[in-house]
Each structure stands twice: as structure tokens, then as C-alpha cells.
PDB file of C-alpha atoms and ligand atoms in Angstrom:
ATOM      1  CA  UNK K  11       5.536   7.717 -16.089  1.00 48.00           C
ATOM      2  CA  UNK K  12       6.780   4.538 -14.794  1.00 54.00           C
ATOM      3  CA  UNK K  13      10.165   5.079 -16.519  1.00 60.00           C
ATOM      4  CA  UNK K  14      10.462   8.556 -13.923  1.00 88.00           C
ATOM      5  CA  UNK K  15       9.274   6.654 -10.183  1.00 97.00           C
ATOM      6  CA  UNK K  16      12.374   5.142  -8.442  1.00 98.00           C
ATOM      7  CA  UNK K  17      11.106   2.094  -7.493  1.00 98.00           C
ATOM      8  CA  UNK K  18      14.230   1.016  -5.446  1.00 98.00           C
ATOM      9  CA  UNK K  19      14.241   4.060  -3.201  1.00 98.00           C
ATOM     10  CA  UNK K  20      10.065   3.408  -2.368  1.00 98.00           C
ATOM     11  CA  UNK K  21      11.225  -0.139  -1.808  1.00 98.00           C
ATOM     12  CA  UNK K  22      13.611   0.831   0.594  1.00 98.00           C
ATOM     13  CA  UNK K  23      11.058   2.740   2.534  1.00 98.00           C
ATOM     14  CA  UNK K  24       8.754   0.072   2.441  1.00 98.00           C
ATOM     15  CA  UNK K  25      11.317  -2.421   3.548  1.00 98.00           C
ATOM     16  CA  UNK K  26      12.259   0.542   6.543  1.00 98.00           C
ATOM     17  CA  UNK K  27       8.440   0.450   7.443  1.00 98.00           C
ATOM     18  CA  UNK K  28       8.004  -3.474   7.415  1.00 98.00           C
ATOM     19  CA  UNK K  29      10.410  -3.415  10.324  1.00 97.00           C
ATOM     20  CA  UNK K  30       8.207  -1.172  12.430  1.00 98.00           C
ATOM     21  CA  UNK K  31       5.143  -3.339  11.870  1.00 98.00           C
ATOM     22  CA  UNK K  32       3.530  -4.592  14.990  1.00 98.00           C
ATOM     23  CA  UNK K  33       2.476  -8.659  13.505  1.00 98.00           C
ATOM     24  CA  UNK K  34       3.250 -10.945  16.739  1.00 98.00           C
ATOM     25  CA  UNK K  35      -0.153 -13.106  15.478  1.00 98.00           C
ATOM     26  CA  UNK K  36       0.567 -13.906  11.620  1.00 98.00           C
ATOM     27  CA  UNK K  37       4.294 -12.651  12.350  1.00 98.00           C
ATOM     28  CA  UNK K  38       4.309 -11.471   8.483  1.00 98.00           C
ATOM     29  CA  UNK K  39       5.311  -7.933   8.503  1.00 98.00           C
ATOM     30  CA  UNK K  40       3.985  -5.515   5.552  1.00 98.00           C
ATOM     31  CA  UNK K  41       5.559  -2.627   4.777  1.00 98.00           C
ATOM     32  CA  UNK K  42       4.011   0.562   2.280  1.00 98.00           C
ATOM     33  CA  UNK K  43       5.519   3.391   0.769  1.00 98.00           C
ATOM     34  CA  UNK K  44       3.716   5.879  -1.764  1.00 98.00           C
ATOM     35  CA  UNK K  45       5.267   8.305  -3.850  1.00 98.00           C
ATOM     36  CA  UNK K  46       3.026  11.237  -3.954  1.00 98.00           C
ATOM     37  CA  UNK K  47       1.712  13.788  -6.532  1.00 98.00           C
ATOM     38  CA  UNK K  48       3.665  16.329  -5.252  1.00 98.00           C
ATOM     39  CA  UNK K  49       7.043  14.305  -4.678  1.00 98.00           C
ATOM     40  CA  UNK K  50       6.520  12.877  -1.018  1.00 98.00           C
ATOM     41  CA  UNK K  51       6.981   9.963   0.509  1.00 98.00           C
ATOM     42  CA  UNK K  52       4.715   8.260   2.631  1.00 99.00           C
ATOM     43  CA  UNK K  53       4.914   5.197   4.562  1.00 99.00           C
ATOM     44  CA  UNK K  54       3.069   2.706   7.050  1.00 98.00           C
ATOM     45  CA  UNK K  55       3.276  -0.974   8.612  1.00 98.00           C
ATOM     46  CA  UNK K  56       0.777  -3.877   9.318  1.00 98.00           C
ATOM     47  CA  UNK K  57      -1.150  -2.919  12.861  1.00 98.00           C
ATOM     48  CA  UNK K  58      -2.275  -6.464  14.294  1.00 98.00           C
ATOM     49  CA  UNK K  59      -4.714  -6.993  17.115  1.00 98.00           C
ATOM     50  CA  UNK K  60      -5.565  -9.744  19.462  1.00 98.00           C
ATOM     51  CA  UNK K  61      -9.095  -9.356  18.103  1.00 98.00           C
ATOM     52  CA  UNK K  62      -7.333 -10.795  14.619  1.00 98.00           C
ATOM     53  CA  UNK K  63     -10.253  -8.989  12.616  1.00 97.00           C
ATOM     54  CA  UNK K  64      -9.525  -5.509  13.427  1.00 98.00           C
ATOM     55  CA  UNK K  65      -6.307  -5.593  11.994  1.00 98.00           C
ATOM     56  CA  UNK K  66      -4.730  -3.151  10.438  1.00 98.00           C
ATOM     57  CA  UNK K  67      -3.039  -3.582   6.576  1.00 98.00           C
ATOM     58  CA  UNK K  68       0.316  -1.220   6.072  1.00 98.00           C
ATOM     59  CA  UNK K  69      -1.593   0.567   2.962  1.00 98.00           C
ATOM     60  CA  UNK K  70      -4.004   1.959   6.078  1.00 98.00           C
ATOM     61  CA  UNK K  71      -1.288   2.932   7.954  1.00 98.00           C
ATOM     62  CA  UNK K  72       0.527   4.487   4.743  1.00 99.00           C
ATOM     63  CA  UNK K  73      -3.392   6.190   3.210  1.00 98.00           C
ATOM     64  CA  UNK K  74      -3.301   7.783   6.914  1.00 98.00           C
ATOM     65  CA  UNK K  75       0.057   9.189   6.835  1.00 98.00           C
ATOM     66  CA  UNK K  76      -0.989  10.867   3.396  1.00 99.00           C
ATOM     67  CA  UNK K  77      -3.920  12.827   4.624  1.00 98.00           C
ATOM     68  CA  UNK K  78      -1.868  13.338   8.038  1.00 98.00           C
ATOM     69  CA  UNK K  79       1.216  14.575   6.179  1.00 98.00           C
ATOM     70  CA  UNK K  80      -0.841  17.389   3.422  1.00 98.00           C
ATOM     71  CA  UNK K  81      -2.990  14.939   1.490  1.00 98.00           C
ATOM     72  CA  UNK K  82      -2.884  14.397  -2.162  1.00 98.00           C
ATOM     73  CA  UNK K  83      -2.494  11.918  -4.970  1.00 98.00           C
ATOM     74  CA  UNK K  84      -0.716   8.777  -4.763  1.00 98.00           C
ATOM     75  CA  UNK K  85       1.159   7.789  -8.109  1.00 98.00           C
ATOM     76  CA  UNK K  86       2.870   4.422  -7.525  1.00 98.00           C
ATOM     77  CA  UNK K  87       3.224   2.403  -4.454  1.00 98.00           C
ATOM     78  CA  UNK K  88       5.200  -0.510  -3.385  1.00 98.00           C
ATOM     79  CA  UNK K  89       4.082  -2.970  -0.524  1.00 98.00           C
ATOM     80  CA  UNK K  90       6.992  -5.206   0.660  1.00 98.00           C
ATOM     81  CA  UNK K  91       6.120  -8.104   2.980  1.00 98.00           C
ATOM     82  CA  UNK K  92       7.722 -11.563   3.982  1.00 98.00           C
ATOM     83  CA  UNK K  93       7.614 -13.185   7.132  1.00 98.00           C
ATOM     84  CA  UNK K  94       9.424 -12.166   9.726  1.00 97.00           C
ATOM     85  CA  UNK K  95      13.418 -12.859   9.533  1.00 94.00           C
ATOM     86  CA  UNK K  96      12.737 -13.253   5.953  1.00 96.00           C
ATOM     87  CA  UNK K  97      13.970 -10.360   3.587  1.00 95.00           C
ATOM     88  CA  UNK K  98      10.865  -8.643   2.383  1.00 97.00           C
ATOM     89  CA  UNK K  99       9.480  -8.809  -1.618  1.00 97.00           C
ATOM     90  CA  UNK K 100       6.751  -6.900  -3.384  1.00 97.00           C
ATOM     91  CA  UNK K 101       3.586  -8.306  -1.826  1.00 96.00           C
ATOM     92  CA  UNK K 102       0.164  -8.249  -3.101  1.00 94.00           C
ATOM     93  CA  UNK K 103      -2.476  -5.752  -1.670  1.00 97.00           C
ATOM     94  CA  UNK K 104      -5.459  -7.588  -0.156  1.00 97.00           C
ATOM     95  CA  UNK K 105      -8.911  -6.647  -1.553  1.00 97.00           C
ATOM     96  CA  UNK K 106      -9.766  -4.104   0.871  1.00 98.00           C
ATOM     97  CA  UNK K 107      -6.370  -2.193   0.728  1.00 98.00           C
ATOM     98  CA  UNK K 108      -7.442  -2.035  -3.244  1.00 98.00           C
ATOM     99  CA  UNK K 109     -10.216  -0.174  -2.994  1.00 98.00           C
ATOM    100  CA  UNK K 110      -8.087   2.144  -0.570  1.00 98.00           C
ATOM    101  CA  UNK K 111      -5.605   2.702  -3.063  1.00 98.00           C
ATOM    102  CA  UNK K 112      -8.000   3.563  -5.790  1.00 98.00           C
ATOM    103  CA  UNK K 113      -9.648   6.006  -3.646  1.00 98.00           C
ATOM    104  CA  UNK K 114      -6.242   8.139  -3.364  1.00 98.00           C
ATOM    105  CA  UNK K 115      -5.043   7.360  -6.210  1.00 98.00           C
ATOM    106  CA  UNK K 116      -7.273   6.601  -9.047  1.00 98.00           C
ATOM    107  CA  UNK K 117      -7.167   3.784 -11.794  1.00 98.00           C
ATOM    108  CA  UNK K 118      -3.823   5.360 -13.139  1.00 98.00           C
ATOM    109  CA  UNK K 119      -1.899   4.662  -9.825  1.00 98.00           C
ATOM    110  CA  UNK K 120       0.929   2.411 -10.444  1.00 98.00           C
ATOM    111  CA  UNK K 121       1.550  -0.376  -7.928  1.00 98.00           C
ATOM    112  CA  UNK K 122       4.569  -3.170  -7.746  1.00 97.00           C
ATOM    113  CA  UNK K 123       3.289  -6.838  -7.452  1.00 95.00           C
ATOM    114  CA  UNK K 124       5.239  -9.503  -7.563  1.00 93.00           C
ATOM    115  CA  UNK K 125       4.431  -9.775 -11.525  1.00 95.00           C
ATOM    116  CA  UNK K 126       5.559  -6.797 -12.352  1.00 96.00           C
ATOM    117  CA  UNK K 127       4.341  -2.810 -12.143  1.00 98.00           C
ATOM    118  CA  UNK K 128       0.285  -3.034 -12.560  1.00 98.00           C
ATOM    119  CA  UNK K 129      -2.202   0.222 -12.719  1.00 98.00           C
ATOM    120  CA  UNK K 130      -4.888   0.417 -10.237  1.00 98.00           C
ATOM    121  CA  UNK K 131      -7.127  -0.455 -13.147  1.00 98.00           C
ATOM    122  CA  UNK K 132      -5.391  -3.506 -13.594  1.00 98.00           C
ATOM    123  CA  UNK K 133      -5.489  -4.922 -10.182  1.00 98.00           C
ATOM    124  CA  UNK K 134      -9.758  -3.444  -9.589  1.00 98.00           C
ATOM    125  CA  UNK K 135     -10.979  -3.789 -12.649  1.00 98.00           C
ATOM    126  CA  UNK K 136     -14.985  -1.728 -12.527  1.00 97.00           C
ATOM    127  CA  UNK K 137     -13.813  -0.369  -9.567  1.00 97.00           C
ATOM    128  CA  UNK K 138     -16.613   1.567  -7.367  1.00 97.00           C
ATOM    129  CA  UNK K 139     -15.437   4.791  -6.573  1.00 95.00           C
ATOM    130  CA  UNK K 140     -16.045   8.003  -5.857  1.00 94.00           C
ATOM    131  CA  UNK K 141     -17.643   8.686 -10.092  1.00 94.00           C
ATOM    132  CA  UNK K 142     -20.509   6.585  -9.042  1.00 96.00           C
ATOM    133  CA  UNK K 143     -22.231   8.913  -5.837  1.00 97.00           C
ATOM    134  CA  UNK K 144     -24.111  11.711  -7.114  1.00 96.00           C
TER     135      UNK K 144
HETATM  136  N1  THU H 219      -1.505  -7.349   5.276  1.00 53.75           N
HETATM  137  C1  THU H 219      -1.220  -6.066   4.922  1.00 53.75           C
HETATM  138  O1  THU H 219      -0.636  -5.306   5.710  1.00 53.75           O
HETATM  139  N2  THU H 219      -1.587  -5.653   3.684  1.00 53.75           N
HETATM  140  C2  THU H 219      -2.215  -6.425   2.755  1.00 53.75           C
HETATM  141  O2  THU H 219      -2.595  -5.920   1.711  1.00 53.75           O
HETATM  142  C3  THU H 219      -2.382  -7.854   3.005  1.00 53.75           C
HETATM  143  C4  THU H 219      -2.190  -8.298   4.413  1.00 53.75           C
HETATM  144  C5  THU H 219      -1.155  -7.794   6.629  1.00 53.75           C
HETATM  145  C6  THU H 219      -2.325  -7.987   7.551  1.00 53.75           C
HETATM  146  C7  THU H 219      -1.780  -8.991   8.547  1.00 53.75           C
HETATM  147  O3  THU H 219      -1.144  -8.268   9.594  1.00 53.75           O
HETATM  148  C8  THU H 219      -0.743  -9.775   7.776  1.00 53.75           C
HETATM  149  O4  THU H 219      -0.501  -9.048   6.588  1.00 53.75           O
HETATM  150  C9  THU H 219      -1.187 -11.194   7.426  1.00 53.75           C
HETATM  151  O5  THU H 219      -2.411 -11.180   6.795  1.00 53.75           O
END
């Protein structure tokens, strides 16, 4: 599976979507791309707020442009982030963007860290998810 996802091209969306981010606080822009089951592309940018806490990661931006764009399963993803002026690099998804991923894309979703492609397992081990509500 991992040998069939062009990681470059979802990079190069990512690193498209990082320049749209709106970061004037932390000025470290995020960008995500996700290759989904059905061959799209989605994308979306760190959202930053004066109120620093409501701030919104690029994986929220790109989970929202799935279910905007037809829904579906996310397979890999790429988040590339730096700070600003800086060319971007795989990042690493916070906590909270984890638990996003898994919900659209499972354990089996591939993601690019900095260490190398990891599986959703990998990065949220005993994940809670949707298997545990009745
Ligand atoms: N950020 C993301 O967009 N995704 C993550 O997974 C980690 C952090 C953003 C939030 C904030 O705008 C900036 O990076 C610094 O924390």
C-alpha cells in the first residue's frame, strides 16, 4: 500500500496549503493533504485565533474539506509545517488531530512523520474510537 501513495505529490499539496494558513500568533504555518479512498485529494491550513485556544490545526481544516468535498476514507496523509519563511517538513500531528485522523481513517491510515511513514495504530496506540459505543 505504501509502495502505491505518491507521497511527493500530497507533500506538494500540503506545502500549497501551509501557505494559505492564517498563524500571525505562533507564525508556524501547517499544512495537510489526504489522499482519499476513492483517489481525492484533500487539503487544509492552521486557523489561529486571538483567543490562542480556539485554534484551529490544518488536519481540521483538511477532515472538513473531506466530508465537504463527498466524504470517505482517508489512506495516508502528510502534514508539512515550519515556521514561517522556513521551507516546510513533515510535522507531527498534535494529540487531538490524532484522534481526528483515526476517526476518518482508521488504525490502517498511513501518515508521514518526520521518522518515517507510521500507521494510525502506530502513532494512537488503544485508540478510542468509534468500536467502543454501542
Ligand atoms: N498545528 C497544527 O496545525 N497541527 C498540529 O497537529 C499541531 C499544531 C498548528 C496549531 C498552531 O496554529 C500552530 O501549529 C502552533 O501550534
Amino acid at each position: 500500500m505504501t509502495e502505491e501513495i505518491d507521497w511527493a505529490a500530497l507533500r506538494a499539496v500540503a506545502v500549497d496549503a501551509a501557505a494559505g494558513a492564517y498563524a500571525p500568533y505562533s507564525r508556524y504555518r501547517v499544512g495537510a493533504a489526504g489522499l482519499v479512498d476513492d483517489g481525492r485529494v484533500v487539503s487544509g491550513c492552521n486557523v489561529e485565533n486571538a483567543s490562542y485556544g480556539l485554534t484551529l490545526c490544518a488536519e481540521c481544516g483538511m477532515v472538513s474539506d473531506l466530508h465537504r468535498t463527498g466524504g470517505g476514507r482517508l489512506v495516508a496523509v502528510t502534514c508539512m509545517a515550519g515556521p514561517e519563511g522556513a521551507q516546510p517538513a513533515p510535522g507531527s500531528p498534535c494529540g487531538r488531530c490524532r484522534q481526528l485522523l483515526f476517526e476518518a481513517g482508521g488504525g490502517a491510515l498511513l501518515v508521514d512523520t518526520a521518522e518515517g511513514v507510521r500507521s494510525m495504530d502506530e502513532l494512537l496506540p488503544g485508540a478510542f474510537g468509534p468500536s467502543w459505543l454501542p
